[in-house]
CSV table of C-alpha atoms and ligand atoms in Angstrom, one decimal:
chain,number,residue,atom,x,y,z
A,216,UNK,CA,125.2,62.5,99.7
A,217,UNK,CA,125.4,61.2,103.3
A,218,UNK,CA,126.5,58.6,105.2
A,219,UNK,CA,124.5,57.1,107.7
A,220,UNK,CA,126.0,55.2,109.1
A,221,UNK,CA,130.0,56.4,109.8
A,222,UNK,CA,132.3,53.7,108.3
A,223,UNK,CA,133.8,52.0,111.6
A,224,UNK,CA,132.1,53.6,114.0
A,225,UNK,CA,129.7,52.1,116.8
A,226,UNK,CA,126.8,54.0,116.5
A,227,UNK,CA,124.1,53.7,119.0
A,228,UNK,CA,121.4,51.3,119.2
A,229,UNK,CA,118.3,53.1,118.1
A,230,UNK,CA,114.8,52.9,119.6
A,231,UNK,CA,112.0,51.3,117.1
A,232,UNK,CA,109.8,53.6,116.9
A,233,UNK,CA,106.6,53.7,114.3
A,234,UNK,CA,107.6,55.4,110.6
A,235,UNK,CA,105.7,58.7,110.1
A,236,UNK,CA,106.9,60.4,106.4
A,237,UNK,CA,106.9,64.4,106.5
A,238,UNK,CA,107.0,65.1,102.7
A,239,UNK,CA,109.4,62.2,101.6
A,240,UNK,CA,111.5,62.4,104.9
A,241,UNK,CA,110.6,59.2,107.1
A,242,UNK,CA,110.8,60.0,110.9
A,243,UNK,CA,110.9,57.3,113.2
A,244,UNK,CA,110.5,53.3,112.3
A,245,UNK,CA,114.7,53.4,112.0
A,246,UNK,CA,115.5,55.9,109.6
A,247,UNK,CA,118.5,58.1,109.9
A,248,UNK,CA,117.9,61.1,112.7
A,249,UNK,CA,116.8,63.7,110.4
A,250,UNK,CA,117.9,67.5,110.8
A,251,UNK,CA,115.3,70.1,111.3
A,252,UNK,CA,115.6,73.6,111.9
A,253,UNK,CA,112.8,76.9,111.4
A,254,UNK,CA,112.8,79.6,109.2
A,255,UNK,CA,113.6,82.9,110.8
A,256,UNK,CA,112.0,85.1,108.1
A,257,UNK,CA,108.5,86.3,108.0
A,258,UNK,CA,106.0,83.7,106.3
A,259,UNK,CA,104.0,86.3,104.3
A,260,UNK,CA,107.5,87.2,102.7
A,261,UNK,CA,107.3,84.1,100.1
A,262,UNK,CA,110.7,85.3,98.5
A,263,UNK,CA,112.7,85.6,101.7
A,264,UNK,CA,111.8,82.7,103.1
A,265,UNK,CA,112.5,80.6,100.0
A,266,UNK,CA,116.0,81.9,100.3
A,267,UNK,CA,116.2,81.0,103.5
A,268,UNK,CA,115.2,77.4,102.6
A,269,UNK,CA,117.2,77.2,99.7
A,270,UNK,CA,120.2,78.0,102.2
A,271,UNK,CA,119.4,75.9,105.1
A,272,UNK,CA,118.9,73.1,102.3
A,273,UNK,CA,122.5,73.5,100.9
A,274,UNK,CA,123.6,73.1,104.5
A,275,UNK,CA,121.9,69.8,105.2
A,276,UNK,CA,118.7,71.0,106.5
A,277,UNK,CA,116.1,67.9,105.6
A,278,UNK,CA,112.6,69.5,106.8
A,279,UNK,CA,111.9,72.9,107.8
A,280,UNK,CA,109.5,74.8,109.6
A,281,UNK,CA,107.9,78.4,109.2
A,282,UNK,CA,105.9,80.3,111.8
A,283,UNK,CA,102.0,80.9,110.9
A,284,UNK,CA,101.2,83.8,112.7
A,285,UNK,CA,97.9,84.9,111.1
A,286,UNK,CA,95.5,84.6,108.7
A,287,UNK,CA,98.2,86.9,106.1
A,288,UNK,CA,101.1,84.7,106.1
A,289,UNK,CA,98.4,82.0,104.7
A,290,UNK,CA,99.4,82.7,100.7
A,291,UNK,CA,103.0,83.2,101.1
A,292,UNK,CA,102.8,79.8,103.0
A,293,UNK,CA,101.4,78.2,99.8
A,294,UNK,CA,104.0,79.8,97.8
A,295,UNK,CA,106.3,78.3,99.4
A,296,UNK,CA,104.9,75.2,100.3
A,297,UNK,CA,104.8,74.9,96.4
A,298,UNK,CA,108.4,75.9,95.9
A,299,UNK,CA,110.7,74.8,98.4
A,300,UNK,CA,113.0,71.8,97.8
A,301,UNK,CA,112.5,70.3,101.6
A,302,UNK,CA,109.3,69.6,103.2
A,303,UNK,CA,107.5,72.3,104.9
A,304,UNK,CA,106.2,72.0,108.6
A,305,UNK,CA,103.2,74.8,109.6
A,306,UNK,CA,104.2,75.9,113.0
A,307,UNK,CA,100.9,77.1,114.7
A,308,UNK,CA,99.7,78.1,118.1
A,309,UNK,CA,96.6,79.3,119.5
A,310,UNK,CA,94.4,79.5,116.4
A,311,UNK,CA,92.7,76.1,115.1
A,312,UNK,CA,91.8,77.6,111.5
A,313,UNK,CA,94.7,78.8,110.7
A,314,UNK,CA,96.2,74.9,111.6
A,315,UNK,CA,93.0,74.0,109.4
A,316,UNK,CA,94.3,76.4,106.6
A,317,UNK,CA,97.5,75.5,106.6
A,318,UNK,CA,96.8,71.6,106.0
A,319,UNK,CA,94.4,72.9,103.1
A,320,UNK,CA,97.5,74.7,101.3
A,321,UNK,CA,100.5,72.4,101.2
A,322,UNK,CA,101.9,71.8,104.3
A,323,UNK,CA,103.7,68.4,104.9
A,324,UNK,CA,102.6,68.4,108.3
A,325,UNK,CA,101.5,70.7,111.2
A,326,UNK,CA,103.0,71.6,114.7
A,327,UNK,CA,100.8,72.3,117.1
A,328,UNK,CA,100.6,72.3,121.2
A,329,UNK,CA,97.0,71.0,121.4
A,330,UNK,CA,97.2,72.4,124.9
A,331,UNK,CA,97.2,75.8,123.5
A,332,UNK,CA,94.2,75.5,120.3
A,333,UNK,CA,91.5,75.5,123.3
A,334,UNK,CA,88.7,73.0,123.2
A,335,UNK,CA,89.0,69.6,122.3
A,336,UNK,CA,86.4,70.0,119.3
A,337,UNK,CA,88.9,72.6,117.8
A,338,UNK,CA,91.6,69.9,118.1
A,339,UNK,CA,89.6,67.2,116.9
A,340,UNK,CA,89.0,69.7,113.3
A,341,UNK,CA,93.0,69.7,112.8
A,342,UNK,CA,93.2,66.1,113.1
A,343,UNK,CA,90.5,65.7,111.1
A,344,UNK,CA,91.8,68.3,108.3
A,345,UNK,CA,95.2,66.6,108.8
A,346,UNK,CA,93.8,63.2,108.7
A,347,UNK,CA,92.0,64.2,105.0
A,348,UNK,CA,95.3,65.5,104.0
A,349,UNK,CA,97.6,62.5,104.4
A,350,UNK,CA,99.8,64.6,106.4
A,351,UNK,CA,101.3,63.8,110.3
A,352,UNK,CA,101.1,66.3,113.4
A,353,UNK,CA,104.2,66.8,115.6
A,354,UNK,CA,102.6,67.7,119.2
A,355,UNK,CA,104.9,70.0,120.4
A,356,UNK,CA,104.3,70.7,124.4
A,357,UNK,CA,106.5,73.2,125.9
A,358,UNK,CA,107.3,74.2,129.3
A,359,UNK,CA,106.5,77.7,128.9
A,360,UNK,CA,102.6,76.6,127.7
A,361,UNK,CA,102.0,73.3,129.5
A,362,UNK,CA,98.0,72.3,129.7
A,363,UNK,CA,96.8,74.3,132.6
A,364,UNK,CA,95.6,71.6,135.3
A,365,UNK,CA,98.9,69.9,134.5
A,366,UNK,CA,100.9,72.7,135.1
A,367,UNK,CA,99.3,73.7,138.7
A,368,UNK,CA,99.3,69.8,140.2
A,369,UNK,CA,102.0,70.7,143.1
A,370,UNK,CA,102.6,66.9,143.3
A,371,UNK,CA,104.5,66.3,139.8
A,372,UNK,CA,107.8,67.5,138.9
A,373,UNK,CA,108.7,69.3,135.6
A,374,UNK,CA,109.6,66.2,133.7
A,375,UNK,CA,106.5,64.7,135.1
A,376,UNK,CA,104.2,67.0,133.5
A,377,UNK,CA,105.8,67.3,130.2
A,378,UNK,CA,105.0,64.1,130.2
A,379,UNK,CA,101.5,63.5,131.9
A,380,UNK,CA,100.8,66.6,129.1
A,381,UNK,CA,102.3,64.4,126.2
A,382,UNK,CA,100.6,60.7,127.3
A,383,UNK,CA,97.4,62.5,127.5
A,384,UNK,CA,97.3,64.2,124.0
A,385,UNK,CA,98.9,61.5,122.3
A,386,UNK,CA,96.2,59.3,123.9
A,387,UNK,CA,93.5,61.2,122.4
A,388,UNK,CA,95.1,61.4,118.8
A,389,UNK,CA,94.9,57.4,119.3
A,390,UNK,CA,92.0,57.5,120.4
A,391,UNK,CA,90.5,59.7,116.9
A,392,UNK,CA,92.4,56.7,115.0
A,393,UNK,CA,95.3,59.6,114.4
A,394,UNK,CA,98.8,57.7,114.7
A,395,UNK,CA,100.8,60.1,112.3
A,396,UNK,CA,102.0,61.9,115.2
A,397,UNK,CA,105.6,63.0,116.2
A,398,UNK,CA,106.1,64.0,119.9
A,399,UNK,CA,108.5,66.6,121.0
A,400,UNK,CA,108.5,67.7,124.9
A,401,UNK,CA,110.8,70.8,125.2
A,402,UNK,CA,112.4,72.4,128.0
A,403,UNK,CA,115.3,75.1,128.2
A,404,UNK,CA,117.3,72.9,130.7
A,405,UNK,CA,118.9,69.9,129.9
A,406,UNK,CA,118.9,67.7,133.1
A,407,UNK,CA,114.6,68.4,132.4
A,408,UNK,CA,115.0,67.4,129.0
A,409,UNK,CA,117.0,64.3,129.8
A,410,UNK,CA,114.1,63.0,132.4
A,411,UNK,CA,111.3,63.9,129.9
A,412,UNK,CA,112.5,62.2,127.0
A,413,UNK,CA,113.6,59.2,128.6
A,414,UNK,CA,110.5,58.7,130.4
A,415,UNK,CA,108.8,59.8,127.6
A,416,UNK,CA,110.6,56.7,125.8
A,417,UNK,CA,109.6,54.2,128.1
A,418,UNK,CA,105.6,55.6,128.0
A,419,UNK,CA,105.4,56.0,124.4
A,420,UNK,CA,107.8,53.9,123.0
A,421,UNK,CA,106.7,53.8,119.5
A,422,UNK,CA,105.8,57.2,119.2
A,423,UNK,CA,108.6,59.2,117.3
A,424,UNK,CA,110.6,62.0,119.1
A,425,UNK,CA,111.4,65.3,118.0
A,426,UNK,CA,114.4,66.0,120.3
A,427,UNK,CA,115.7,69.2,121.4
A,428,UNK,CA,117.1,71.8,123.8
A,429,UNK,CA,114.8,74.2,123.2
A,430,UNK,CA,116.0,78.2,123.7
A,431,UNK,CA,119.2,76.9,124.4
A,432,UNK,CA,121.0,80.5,123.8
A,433,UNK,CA,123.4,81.9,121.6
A,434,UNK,CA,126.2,79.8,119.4
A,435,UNK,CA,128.4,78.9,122.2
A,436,UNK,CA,126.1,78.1,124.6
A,437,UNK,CA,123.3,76.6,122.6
A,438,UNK,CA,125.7,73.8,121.1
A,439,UNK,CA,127.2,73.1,124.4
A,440,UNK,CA,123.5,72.5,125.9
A,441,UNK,CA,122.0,70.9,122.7
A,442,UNK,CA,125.3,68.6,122.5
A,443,UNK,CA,125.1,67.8,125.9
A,444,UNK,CA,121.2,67.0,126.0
A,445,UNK,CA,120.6,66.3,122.4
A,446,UNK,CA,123.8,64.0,122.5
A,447,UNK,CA,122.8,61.8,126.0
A,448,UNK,CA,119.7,61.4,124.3
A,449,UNK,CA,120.8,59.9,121.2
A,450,UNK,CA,123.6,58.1,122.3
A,451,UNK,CA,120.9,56.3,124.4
A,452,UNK,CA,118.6,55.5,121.1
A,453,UNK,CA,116.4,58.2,121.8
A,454,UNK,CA,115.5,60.4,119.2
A,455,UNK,CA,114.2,60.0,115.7
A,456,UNK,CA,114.6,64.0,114.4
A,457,UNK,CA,116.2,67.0,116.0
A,458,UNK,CA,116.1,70.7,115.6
A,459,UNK,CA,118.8,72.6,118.0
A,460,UNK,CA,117.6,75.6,118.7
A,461,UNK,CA,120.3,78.3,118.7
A,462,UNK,CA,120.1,82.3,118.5
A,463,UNK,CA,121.6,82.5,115.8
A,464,UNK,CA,121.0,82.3,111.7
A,465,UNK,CA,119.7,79.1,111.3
A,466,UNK,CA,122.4,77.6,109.2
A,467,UNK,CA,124.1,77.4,112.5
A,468,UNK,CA,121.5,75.2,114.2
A,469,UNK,CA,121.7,72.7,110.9
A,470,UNK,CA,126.2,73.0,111.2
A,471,UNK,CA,125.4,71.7,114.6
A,472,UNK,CA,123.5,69.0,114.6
A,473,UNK,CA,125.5,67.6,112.1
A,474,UNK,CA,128.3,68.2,113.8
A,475,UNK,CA,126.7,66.5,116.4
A,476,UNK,CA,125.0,63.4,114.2
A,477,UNK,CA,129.3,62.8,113.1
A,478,UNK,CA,130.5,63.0,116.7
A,479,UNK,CA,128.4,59.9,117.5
A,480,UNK,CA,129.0,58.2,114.4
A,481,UNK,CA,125.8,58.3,113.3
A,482,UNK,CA,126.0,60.0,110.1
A,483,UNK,CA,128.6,62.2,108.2
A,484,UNK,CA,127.6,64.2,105.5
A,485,UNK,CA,130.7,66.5,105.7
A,486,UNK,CA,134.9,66.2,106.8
A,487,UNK,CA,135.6,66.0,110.2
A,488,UNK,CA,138.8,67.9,111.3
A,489,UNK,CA,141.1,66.6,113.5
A,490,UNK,CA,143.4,69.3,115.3
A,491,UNK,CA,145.4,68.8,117.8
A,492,UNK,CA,145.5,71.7,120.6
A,493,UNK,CA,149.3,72.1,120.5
A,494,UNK,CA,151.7,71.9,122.8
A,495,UNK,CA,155.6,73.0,123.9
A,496,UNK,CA,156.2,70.7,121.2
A,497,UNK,CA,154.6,73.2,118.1
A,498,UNK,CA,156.7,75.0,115.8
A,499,UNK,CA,154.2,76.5,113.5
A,500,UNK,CA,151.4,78.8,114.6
A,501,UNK,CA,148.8,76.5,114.7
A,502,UNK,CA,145.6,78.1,115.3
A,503,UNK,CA,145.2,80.2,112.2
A,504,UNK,CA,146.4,77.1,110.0
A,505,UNK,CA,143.5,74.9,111.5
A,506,UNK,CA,140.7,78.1,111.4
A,507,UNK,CA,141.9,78.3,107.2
A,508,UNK,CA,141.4,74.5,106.9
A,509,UNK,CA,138.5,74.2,108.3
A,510,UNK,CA,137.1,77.1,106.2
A,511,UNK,CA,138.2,75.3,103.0
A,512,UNK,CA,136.9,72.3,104.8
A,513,UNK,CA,133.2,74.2,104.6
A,514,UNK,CA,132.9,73.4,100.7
A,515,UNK,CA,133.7,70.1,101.0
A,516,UNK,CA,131.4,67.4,100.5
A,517,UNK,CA,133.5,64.3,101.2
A,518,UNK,CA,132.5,62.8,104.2
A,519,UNK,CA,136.2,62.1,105.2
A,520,UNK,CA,138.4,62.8,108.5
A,521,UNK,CA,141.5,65.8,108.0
A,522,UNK,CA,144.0,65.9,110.6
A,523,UNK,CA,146.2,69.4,111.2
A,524,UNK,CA,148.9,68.4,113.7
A,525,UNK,CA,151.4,70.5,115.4
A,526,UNK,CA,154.1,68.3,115.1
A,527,UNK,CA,156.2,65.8,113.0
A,528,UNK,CA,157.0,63.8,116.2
A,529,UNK,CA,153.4,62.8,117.5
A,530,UNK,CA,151.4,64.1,114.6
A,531,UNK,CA,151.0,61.5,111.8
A,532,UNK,CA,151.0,58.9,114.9
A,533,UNK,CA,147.8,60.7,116.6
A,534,UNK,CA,145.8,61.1,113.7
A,535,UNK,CA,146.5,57.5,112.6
A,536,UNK,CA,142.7,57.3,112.3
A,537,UNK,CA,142.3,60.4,109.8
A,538,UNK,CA,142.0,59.8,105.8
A,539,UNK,CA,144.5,63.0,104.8
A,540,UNK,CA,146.4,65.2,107.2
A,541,UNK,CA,149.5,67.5,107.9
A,542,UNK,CA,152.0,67.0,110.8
A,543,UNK,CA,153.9,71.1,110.8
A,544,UNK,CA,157.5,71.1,111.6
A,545,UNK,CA,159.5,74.4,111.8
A,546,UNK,CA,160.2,74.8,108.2
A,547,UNK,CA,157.6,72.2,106.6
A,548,UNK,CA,155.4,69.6,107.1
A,549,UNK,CA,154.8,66.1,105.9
A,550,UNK,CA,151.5,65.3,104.0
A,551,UNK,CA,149.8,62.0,105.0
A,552,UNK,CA,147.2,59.7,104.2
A,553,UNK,CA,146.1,57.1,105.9
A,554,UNK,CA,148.4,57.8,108.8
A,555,UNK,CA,151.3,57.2,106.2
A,556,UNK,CA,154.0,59.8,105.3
A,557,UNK,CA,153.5,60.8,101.4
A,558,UNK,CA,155.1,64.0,100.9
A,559,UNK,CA,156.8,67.3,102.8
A,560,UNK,CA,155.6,70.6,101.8
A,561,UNK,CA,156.9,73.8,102.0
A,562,UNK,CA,155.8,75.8,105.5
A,563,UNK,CA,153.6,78.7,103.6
A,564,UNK,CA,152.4,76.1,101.5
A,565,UNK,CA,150.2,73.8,104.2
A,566,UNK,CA,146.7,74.9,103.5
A,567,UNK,CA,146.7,74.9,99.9
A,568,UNK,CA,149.0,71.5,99.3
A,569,UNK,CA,146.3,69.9,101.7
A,570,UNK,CA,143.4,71.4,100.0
A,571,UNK,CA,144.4,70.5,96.5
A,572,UNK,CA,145.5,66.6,97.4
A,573,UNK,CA,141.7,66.6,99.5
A,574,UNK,CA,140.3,67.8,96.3
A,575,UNK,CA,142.4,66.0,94.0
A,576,UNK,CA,141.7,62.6,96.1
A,577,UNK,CA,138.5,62.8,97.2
A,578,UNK,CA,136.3,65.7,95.4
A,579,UNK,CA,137.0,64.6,92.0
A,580,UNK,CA,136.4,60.9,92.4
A,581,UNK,CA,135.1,60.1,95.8
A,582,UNK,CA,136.9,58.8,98.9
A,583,UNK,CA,139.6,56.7,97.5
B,123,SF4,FE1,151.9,68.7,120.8
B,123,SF4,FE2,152.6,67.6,118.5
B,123,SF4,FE3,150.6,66.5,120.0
B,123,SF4,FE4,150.2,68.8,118.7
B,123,SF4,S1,150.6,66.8,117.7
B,123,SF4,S2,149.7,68.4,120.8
B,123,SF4,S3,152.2,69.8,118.8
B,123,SF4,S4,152.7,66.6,120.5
């Protein structure tokens, strides 16, 4: 279960964009921001990859993707078109029959950089195969492979080609009488990515965006840039699904963005913790109390708030907001809920009195 909406939060306004459904997930037209990420497993390896899925899925992954290299990754991408629980994206570059292919054998939609599949005919033959199967197309134009008379114009900046590349391929799709498009414009820095998709926006307002930092780095820095770019954009109502790119197991991208998706109030799926950073005032060691809760925290489904606060004094009064917490003193701390006192508990006793009252409260039953 998730909540889309975080109870008494302000989320932001959202662009109206058209509905396009990838398997049963909608994209676009005002449904939730959905959370993407790609398989980092070999295609052809049916087994692996379904693993992969079945992981991400536990994690909150809602679509995935899978690299189609060549013609042998073809049956394994049946297989697990047919046995994966989330919809399955082909992600293909370069080779129009293998886009063709992969619309044939299951896919719930393709990913393609049209500037990349050569000719326009060979375009026009995966909307056309897409078209027959009732399934959209998320044009995907990169930096790195931008439409080559775009990319040598001296007179247009970065942004401005991302999206005088974009404008002109969604045009066409139009054009066909192809609107089951999604539109993603990626670049590595986030200022570029801020300028495209707002412009892109204000050109294509009803076209869905797939938004993204795309080889945004490792952990650390990857959630820093996709939170900072990924973030702007969504707080302005731009964005309809994401996929943070991270180097990193892809679980990590999914953790992120909805990490990211609860930060702006936009949906919760999971606890938020609240910890405070200490201070002079702490009498507990603080840090390895918070890293245990918010390990137990990992199994938890309850889309609640948990404070761990480093003091009696200003604890409970800080995390006022929080559905269950702890405020440490020197030789226990006092269990809350609600921002009111209920019980104190023994110092070596913290995590696991916390844990069982989260569990007891709002496991068994559901937030109380
Ligand atoms: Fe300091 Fe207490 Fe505030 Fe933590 S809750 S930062 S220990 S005053």
């Amino acid at each position: 279960m998730t909540n889309d909406q975080v109870a008494g939060a302000s989320a932001p306004a959202r662009m109206r964009t058209r509905r396009v459904m990838v398997g049963d997930v909608p994209v676009g037209g005002g449904a939730p921001v959905s959370v993407q990420s790609m398989c980092t497993t070999k295609t052809a390896d049916a087994a692996s990859t379904l693993a992969q899925i079945s992981r991400l899925a536990d994690a909150g992954c809602e679509i995935i993707r899978v690299a189609i290299p060549d013609a042998g990754s073809l049956d394994g991408f049946q297989e697990v078109c047919s046995k994966s629980p989330l919809p399955v994206i082909a992600d293909i570059h370069f080779d129009y029959r293998l886009a063709i292919e992969a619309a044939r054998r299951g896919a719930s939609a393709l990913r393609i950089n049209p500037g990349n599949i050569g000719s326009w005919d060979r375009v026009d033959a995966v909307i056309d195969a897409c078209g027959q199967a009732g399934i959209p197309i998320r044009i995907g134009v990169n930096a790195g492979s931008l439409d080559k008379k775009i990319a040598e114009r001296q007179d247009l900046t970065l942004p401005e080609k991302l999206v005088a590349s974009s404008v002109s391929f969604v045009e066409h799709f139009k054009e066909l009488g192809f609107f089951d498009i999604v539109l993603s414009a990626k670049a590595h820095s986030v200022p570029t990515t801020l300028a495209t998709y707002r412009a892109l926006s204000q050109e294509l307002p009803s076209v869905p965006l797939h938004v993204g930092v795309t080889e945004a780095g490792t952990l650390q820095q990857g959630t820093v840039k996709n939170a900072a770019g990924v973030g702007i954009l969504l707080e302005q109502g731009i964005g309809d699904t994401m996929r943070l790119s991270l180097t990193a197991d892809p679980v990590e991208e999914v953790n992120v963005a909805w990490e990211l998706l609860s930060a702006l109030g936009m949906r919760r799926r999971t606890p938020e913790l609240v910890s405070c950073p200490t201070c002079g005032r702490c009498q507990v060691d603080m840090i390895p109390i918070a890293e245990e809760v918010s390990r137990r925290l990992a199994s938890v489904k309850a889309p609640i708030t948990v404070a761990v606060m480093g003091c009696v004094v200003n604890g409970p009064g800080e995390a006022s907001d929080a559905d269950i917490g702890v405020a440490c003193g020197r030789d226990q701390a006092m269990l809350f809920a609600n921002g009111k006192p209920i019980r104190k508990i023994p110092a070596d006793r913290i995590v696991d009195e916390l844990m069982s009252e989260i569990d007891r409260r709002f496991e068994a039953g559901g937030k109380d």
